[in-house]
XYZ file of C-alpha atoms in Angstrom:
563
model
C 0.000 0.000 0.000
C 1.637 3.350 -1.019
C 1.148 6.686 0.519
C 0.718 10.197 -1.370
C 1.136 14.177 0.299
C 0.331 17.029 -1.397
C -0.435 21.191 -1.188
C -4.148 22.647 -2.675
C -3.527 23.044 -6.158
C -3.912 26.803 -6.938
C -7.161 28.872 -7.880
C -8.431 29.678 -11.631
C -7.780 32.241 -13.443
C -9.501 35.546 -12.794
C -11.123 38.720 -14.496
C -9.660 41.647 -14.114
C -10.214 42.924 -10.059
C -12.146 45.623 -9.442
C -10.816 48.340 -7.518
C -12.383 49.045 -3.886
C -11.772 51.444 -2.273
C -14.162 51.610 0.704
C -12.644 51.143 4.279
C -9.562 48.366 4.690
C -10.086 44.922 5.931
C -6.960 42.763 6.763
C -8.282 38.914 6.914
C -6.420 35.974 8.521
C -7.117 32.746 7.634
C -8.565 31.760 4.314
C -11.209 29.050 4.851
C -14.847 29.172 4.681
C -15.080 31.664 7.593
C -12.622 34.208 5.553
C -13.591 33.605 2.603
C -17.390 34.413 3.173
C -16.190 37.472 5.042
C -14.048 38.636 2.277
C -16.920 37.617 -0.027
C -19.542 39.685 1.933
C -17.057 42.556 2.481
C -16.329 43.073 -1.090
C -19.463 43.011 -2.520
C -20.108 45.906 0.167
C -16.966 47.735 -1.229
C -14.371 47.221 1.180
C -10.788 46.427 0.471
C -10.145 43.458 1.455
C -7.421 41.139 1.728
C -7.016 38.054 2.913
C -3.669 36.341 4.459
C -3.683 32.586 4.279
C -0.459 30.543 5.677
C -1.073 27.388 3.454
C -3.967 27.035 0.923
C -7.408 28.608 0.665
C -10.509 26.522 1.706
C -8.963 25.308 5.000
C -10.299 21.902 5.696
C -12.752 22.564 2.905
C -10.672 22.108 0.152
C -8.927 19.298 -2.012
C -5.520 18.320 -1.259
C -4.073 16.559 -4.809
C -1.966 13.404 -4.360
C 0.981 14.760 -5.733
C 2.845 13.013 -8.837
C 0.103 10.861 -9.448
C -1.013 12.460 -12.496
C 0.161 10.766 -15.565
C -0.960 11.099 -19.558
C -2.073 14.672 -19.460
C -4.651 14.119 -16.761
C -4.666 15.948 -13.085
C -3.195 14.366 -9.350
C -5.911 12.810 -8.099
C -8.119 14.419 -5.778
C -7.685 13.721 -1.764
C -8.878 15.898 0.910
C -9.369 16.257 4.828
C -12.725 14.311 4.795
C -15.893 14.329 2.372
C -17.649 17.246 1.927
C -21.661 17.211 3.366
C -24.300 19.829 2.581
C -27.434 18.877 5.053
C -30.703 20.578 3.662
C -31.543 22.741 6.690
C -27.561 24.195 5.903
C -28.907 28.143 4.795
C -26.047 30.612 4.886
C -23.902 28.643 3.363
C -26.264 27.960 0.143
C -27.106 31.202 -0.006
C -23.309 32.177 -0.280
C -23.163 29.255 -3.239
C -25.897 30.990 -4.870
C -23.691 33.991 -5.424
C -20.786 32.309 -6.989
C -20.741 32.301 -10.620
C -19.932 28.596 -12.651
C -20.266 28.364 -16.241
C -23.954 26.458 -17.535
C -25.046 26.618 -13.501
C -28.425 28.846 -13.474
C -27.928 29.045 -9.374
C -24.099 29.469 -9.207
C -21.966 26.859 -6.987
C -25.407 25.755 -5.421
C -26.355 23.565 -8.740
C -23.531 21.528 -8.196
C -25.047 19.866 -5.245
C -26.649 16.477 -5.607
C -28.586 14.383 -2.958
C -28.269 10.805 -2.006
C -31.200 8.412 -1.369
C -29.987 6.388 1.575
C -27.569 6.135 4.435
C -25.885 2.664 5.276
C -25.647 1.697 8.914
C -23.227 -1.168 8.353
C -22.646 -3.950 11.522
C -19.646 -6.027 11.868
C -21.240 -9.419 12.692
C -25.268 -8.555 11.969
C -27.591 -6.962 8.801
C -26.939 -3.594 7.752
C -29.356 -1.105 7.939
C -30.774 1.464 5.052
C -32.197 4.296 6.064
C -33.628 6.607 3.084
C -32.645 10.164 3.083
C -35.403 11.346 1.073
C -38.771 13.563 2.086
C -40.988 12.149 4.191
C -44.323 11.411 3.829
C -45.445 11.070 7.580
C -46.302 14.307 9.141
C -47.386 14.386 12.897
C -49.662 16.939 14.162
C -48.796 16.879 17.818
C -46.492 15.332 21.004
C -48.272 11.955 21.079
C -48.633 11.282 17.471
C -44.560 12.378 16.976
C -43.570 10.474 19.792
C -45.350 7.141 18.527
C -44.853 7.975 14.794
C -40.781 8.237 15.399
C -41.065 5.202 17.921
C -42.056 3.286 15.119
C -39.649 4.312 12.478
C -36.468 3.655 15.051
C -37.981 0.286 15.814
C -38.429 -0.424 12.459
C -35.237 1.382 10.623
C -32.754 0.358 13.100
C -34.436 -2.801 13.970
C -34.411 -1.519 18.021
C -36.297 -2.911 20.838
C -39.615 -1.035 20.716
C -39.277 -0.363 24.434
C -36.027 1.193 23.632
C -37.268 3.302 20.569
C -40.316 4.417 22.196
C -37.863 5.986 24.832
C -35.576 7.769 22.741
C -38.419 9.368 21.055
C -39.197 10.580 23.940
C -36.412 12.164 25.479
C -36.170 13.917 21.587
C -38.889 15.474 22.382
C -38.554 16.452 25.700
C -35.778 18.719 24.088
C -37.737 19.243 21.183
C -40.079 20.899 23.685
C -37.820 22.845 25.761
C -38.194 26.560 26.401
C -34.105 28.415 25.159
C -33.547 28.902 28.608
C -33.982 25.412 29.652
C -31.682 24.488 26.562
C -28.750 26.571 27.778
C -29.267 26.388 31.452
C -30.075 22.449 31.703
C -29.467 20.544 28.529
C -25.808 22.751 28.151
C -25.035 20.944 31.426
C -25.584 17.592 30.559
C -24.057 14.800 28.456
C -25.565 13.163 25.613
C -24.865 9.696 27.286
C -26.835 10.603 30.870
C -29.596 12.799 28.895
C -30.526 9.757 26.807
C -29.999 7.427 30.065
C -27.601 4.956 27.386
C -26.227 2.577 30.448
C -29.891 1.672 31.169
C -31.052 0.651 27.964
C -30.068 -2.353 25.372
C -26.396 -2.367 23.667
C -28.041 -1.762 20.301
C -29.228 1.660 21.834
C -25.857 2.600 23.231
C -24.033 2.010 20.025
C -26.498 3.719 17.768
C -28.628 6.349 19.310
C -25.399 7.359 21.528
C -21.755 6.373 21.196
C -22.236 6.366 17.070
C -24.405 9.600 16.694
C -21.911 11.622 18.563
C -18.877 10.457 16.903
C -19.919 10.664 13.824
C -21.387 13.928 14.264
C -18.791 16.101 15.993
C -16.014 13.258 16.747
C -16.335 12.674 20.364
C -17.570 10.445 23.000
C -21.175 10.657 24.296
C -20.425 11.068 27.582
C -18.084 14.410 27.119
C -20.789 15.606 23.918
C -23.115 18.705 24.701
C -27.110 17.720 25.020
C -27.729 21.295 23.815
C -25.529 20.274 20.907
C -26.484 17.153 19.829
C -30.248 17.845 20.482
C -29.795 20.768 18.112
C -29.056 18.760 15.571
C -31.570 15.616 15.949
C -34.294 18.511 15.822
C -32.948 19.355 12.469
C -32.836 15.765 11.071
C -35.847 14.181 12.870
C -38.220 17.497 14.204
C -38.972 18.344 10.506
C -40.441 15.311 9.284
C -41.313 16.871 5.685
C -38.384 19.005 5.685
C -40.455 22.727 6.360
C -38.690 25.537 5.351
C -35.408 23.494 4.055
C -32.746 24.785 1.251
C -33.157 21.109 -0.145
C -33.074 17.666 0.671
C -31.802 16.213 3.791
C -27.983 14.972 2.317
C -26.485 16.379 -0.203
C -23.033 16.226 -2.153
C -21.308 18.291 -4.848
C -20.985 16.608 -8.272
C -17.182 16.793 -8.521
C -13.880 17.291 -6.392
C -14.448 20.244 -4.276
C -11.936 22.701 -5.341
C -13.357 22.063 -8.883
C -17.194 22.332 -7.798
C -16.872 25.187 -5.230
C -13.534 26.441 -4.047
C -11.906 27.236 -7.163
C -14.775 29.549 -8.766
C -15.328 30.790 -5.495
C -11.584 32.492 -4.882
C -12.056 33.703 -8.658
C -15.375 35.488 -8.047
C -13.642 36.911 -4.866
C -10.727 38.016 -7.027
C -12.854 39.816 -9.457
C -14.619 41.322 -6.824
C -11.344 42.968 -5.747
C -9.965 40.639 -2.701
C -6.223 40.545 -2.158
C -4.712 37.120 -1.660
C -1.627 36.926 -0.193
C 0.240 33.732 1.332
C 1.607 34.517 4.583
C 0.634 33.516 8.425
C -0.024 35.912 11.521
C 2.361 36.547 14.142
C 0.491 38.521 16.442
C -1.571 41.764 16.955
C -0.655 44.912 18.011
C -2.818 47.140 20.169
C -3.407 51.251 21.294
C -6.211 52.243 23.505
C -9.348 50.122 22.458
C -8.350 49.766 18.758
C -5.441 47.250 17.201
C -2.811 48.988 15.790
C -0.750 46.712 13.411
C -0.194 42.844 12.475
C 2.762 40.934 12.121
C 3.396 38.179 9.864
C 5.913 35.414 10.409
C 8.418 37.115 8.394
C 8.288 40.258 10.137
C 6.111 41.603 7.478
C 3.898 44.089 8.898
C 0.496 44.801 8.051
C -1.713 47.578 8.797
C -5.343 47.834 7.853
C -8.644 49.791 9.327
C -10.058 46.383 10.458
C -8.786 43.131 10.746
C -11.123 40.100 10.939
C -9.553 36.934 12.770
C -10.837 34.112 10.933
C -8.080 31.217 12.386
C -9.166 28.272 13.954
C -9.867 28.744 18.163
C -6.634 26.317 19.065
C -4.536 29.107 16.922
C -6.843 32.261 17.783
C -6.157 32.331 21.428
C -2.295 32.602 20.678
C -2.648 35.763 19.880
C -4.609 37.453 23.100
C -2.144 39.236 24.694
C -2.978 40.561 28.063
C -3.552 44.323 26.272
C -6.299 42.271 24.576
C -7.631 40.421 27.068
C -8.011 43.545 29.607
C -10.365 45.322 27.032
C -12.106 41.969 26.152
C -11.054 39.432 29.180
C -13.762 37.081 28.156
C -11.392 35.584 25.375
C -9.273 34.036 28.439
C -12.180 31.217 28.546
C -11.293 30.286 25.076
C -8.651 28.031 26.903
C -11.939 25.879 27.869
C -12.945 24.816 24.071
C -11.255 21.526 23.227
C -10.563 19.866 19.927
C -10.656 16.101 18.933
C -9.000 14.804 15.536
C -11.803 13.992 12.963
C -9.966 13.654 9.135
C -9.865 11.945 6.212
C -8.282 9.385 4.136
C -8.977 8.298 0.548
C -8.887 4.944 -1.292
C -8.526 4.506 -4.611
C -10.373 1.424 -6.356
C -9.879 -0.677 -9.105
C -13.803 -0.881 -9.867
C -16.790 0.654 -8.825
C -18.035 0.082 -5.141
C -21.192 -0.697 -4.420
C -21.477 0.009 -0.646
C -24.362 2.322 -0.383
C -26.353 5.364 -2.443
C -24.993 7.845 0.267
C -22.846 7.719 3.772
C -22.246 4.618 5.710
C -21.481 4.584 8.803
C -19.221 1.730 10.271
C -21.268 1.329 13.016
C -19.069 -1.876 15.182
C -15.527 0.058 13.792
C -13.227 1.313 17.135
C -12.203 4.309 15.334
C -16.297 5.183 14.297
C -15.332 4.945 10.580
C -18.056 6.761 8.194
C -17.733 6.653 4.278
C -19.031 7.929 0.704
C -18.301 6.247 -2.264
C -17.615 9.126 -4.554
C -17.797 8.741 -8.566
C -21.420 7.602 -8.428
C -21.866 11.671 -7.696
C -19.294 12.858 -9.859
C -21.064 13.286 -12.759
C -18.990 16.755 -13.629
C -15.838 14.724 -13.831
C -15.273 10.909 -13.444
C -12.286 10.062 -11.696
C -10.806 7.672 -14.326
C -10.404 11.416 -15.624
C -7.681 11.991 -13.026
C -4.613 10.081 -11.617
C -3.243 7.324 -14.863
C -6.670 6.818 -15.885
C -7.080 3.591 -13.838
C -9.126 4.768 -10.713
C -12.723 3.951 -11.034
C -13.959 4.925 -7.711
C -13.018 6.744 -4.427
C -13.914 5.469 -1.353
C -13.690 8.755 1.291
C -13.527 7.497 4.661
C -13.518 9.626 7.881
C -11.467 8.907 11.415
C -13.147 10.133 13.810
C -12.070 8.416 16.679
C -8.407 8.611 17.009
C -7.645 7.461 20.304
C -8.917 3.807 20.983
C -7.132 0.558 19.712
C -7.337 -0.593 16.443
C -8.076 -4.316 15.359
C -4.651 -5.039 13.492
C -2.361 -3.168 15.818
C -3.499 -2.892 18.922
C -3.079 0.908 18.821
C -5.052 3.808 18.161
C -4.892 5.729 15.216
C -2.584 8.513 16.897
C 0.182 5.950 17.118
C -0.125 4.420 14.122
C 2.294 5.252 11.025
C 0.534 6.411 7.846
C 0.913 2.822 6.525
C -0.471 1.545 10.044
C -3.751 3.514 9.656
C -4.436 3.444 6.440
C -4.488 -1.148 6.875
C -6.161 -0.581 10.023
C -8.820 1.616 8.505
C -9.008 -0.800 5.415
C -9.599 -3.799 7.227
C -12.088 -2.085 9.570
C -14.252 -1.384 6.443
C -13.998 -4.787 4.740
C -14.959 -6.364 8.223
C -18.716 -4.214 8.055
C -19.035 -5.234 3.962
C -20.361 -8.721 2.800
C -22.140 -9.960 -0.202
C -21.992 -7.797 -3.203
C -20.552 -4.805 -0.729
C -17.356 -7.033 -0.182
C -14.147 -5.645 -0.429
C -10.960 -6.872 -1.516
C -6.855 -6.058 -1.502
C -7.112 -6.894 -5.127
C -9.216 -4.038 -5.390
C -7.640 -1.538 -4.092
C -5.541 1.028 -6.133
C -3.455 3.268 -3.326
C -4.492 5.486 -0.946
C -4.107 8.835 0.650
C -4.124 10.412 3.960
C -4.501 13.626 4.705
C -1.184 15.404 5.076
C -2.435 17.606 8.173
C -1.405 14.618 9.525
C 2.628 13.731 10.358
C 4.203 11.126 11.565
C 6.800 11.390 14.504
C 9.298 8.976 13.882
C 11.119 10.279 16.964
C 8.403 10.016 19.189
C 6.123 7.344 17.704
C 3.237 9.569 17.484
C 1.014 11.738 15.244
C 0.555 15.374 15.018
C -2.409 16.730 13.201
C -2.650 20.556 11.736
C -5.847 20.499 11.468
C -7.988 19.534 14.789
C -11.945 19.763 14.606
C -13.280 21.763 17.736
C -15.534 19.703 19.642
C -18.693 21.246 21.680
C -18.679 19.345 25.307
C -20.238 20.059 28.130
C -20.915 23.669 29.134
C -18.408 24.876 26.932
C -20.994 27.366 25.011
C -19.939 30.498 27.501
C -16.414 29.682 26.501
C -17.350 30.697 22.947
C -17.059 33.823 22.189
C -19.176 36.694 20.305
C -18.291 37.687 16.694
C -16.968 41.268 17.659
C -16.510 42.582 21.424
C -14.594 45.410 22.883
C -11.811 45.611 20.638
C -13.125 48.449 18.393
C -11.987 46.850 15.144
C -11.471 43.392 15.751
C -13.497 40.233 14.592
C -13.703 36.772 15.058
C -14.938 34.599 12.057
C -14.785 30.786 12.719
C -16.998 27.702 13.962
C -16.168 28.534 17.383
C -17.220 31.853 17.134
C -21.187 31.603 18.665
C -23.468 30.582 16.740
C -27.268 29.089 16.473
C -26.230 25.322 14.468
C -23.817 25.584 17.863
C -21.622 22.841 16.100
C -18.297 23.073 14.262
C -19.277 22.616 10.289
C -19.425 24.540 6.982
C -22.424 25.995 7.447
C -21.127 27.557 11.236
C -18.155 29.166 9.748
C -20.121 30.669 7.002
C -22.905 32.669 9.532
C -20.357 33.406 12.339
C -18.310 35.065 9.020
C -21.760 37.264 8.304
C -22.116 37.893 12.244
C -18.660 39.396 12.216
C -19.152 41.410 8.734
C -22.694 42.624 10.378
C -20.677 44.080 13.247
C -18.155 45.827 11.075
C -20.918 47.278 9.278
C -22.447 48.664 12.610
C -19.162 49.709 13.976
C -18.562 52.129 10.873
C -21.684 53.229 10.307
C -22.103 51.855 6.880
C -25.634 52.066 5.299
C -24.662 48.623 3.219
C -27.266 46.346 3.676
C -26.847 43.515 6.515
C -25.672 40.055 6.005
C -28.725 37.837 5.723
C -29.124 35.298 9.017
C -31.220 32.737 8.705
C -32.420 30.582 12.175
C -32.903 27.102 12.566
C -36.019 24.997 12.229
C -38.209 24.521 14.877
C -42.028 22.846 14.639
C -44.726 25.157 14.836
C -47.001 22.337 15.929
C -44.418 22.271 19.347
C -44.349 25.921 20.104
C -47.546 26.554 22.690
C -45.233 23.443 24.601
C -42.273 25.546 24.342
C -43.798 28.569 25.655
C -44.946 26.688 28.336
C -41.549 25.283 29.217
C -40.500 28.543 29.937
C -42.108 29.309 32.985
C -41.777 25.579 34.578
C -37.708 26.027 34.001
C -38.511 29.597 35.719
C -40.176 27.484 38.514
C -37.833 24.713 38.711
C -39.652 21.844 37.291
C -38.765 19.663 34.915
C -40.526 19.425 31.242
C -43.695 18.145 30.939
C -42.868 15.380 29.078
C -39.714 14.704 30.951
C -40.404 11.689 33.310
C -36.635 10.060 33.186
């Protein structure tokens, strides 16, 4: 089995740049947090531009196995872990929308597909298919949703009744809970304890809470936010037609991402007049309430009107020196938010899979393995297109437990070697497959991990560049507003507050229009707002809510909360 590492491969082409010459914005960091704030800045006439140490996308992007391009045709395409577009995802549509790609009537966004099914795969028992498309059940209040999803656990995931009937009821317990309650109970308490997981069968503990947290935002159910998770199960169950959504429930672009979104994305931004320059931050300098100056790592410095902070949190909270953190002390609880490793690694097949129509999760796998078996979607571009012409499919798997033993090794993933992980993840995966699913050696092509990751020969460990922040336990206070008493400084990043209140795409994106909204305020500009968009919640549930609110005032528990 070989191994590949690669940089981004560089943006298209542009138009010529127009020239702005409104108010200047210094951005650092050049994922999808900067690069919606650049791309909302600009079209407001600011001069922007944006400083990014390594490629632009961030964990977004492609990352081309270098040198495997042969004939004419492209590297092929790796990247940090497969991209995921859920339908009740708004801002970051509506940012797609606005980026121009030749024969696309709606931009970027008409590059996203959906899948039919998800693939709950077991190591020694039947998988289970779960459709992804609309439903056609709609409840009309607590009892009927309560039975009605009862039924549909029972049934999908082949559960215990008993068991099902309970989980649909603690979902809506939370479905039902007044904001207060949300932030001042559920905040408090783990997934694990709020779903009561050690009392009920093994089937329910491995689905409904060790797998739906890892998979979801990489770590354990007993460290994972209720708020959190609860968040996001009324998103995916609470909507059972899928109200008010930008599309269906999973989607997936058409093509390698840099080619389907990133790429025409930087080019719009350059013809809108953003500055791209490759280069990290240093630190900030600050006078009185306002910062000063940057410095790069080469001692480069930079001066602007505003600069926007749009770095991860584990590399934001270098920079608060105590200057900063008198005027906004706050920041200091940043040191509270914690990050888990959650990335990628591709294999390249011989022949087609035929795995599942959408994600699969490896439900029995120690490192909570999930999957997408790519060139069924990418209809744009095939991948036989790419690499020596040999590739005919792309299984994408994600890691997202890094830090239990593995089944070849004994060890977990963070002590493995890049050949280490990359059999232990393969073998994982061919355990979960049977029948026409089966995998083979024979059929596997090479692979490649993402190169965030390095190897320590020294030390026999791991390092990753590229951590996923992680929302546990009462860690929400820790996060901080978009803008705060540093007169021209903003944060832009998933950790930055925000209503999905997990670390994705689609946070990034509004905490990047939060931060542009408070530039906007803080210089008086008459440029129309940033459009926010809020999450779904059932109509049908809202008298309950409302309700809620004055039995948390009181000190009693939900209504429908007899745990």
């Amino acid at each position: 089995m070989g191994v590949g590492a690669g940089v981004a491969a560089g943006a298209l082409c542009s138009p010529v740049a127009t020239a702005n010459t409104g108010p200047s914005v210094a951005i650092f960091g050049g994922g999808v947090a900067g690069l919606t704030a650049a791309h909302e800045l600009a079209e407001r006439g600011f001069a922007v531009t944006v400083y990014e140490r390594r490629a632009l996308g961030g964990k977004a992007r492609s990352i081309p196995f270098t040198g495997t391009g042969t004939g004419g045709r492209p590297d092929l395409p790796g990247e940090h872990g497969f991209r995921f577009f859920p339908g009740f995802y708004h801002h970051l549509p509506d940012t797609m929308r606005r980026i121009p790609f030749a024969g696309n009537v709606n931009g970027v966004w008409d590059n996203l597909i959906s899948t039919p099914e998800a693939r709950f795969a077991r190591k020694d028992a039947d998988s289970t298919f779960v459709p992804t498309s609309y439903s056609d059940i709609p409840w009309s209040g607590p009892g009927e949703f309560q039975q009605t999803l009862g039924s549909m656990i029972a049934t999908s995931a082949k559960m215990p009744p008993a068991d099902a009937a309970y989980f649909a009821n603690r979902l809506l317990v939370f479905f039902t809970s007044c904001d207060d309650r949300r932030l001042g109970q559920w905040e408090k308490v783990a997934w694990r304890d709020f779903v009561g997981a050690n009392e009920r069968s093994e089937d329910f503990r491995i689905l409904l809470s060790r797998t739906l947290t890892t998979m979801l935002v990489a770590m354990s159910d007993d460290q994972a936010s209720t708020r959190t998770i609860g968040t996001m199960g009324e998103q995916f169950l609470g909507n059972p037609l899928w109200q008010g959504n930008d599309g269906p429930m999973d989607r997936v672009l058409n093509g390698p991402t840099n080619q389907a979104w990133i790429d025409p994305w930087v080019d719009r931004l350059r013809g809108l007049g953003v500055t791209f320059v490759t280069a990290e931050l240093a630190g900030l300098d600050i006078a009185g309430s306002r910062i000063s100056g940057a410095r790069l790592t080469d001692g480069t410095p930079v001066t602007a009107d505003h600069y926007l902070l749009a770095v991860p949190a584990e590399v934001a909270r270098t920079f608060w020196t105590p200057e900063i953190l008198s005027l906004q002390p706050e920041l200091a609880n940043m040191s509270w938010l914690n990050v888990e490793w959650m990335t990628g690694i591709q294999f390249y097949l011989n022949r087609p899979a035929n795995i599942a129509r959408g994600h699969t999760a490896y439900v029995d796998s120690p490192w909570s393995l999930t999957s997408i078996s790519q060139n069924q979607f990418w209809a744009r571009t095939e991948l036989p297109a790419f690499g020596d012409g040999t590739v005919q499919d792309c299984l994408s798997v994600d890691i997202s437990n890094w830090n239990l033993p593995g089944v070849l090794y004994g060890k977990p993933a963070r002590d493995c070697n890049h050949d280490e992980i990359a059999r232990e993840v393969w073998e994982q995966v061919k355990q979960h497959l049977v029948g026409d699913s089966r995998l083979s050696d024979a059929d596997l092509h090479s692979w490649f991990l993402d190169p965030g990751v390095a190897w320590d020969a020294n030390r026999s460990v791991n390092t990753n560049a590229d951590p996923l922040l992680v929302n546990t336990v009462g860690t929400w206070s820790a996060r901080p507003a978009a803008h705060g008493a540093v007169d021209n400084l903003f944060l832009a990043g998933d950790y930055v507050q925000t209503t999905i209140d997990l670390a994705t795409m689609e946070g990034a994106n509004e905490s990047a229009r939060a931060a542009v909204n408070a530039l906007l305020d803080v210089t008086g500009s008459s440029a129309p707002r940033c459009r926010m968009f809020s999450l779904f919640r059932s109509p049908i549930l809202e008298p309950l809510r409302q309700a809620d609110i004055a039995r948390y005032a009181a000190g009693q528990p939900n209504q429908f909360d007899t745990a």
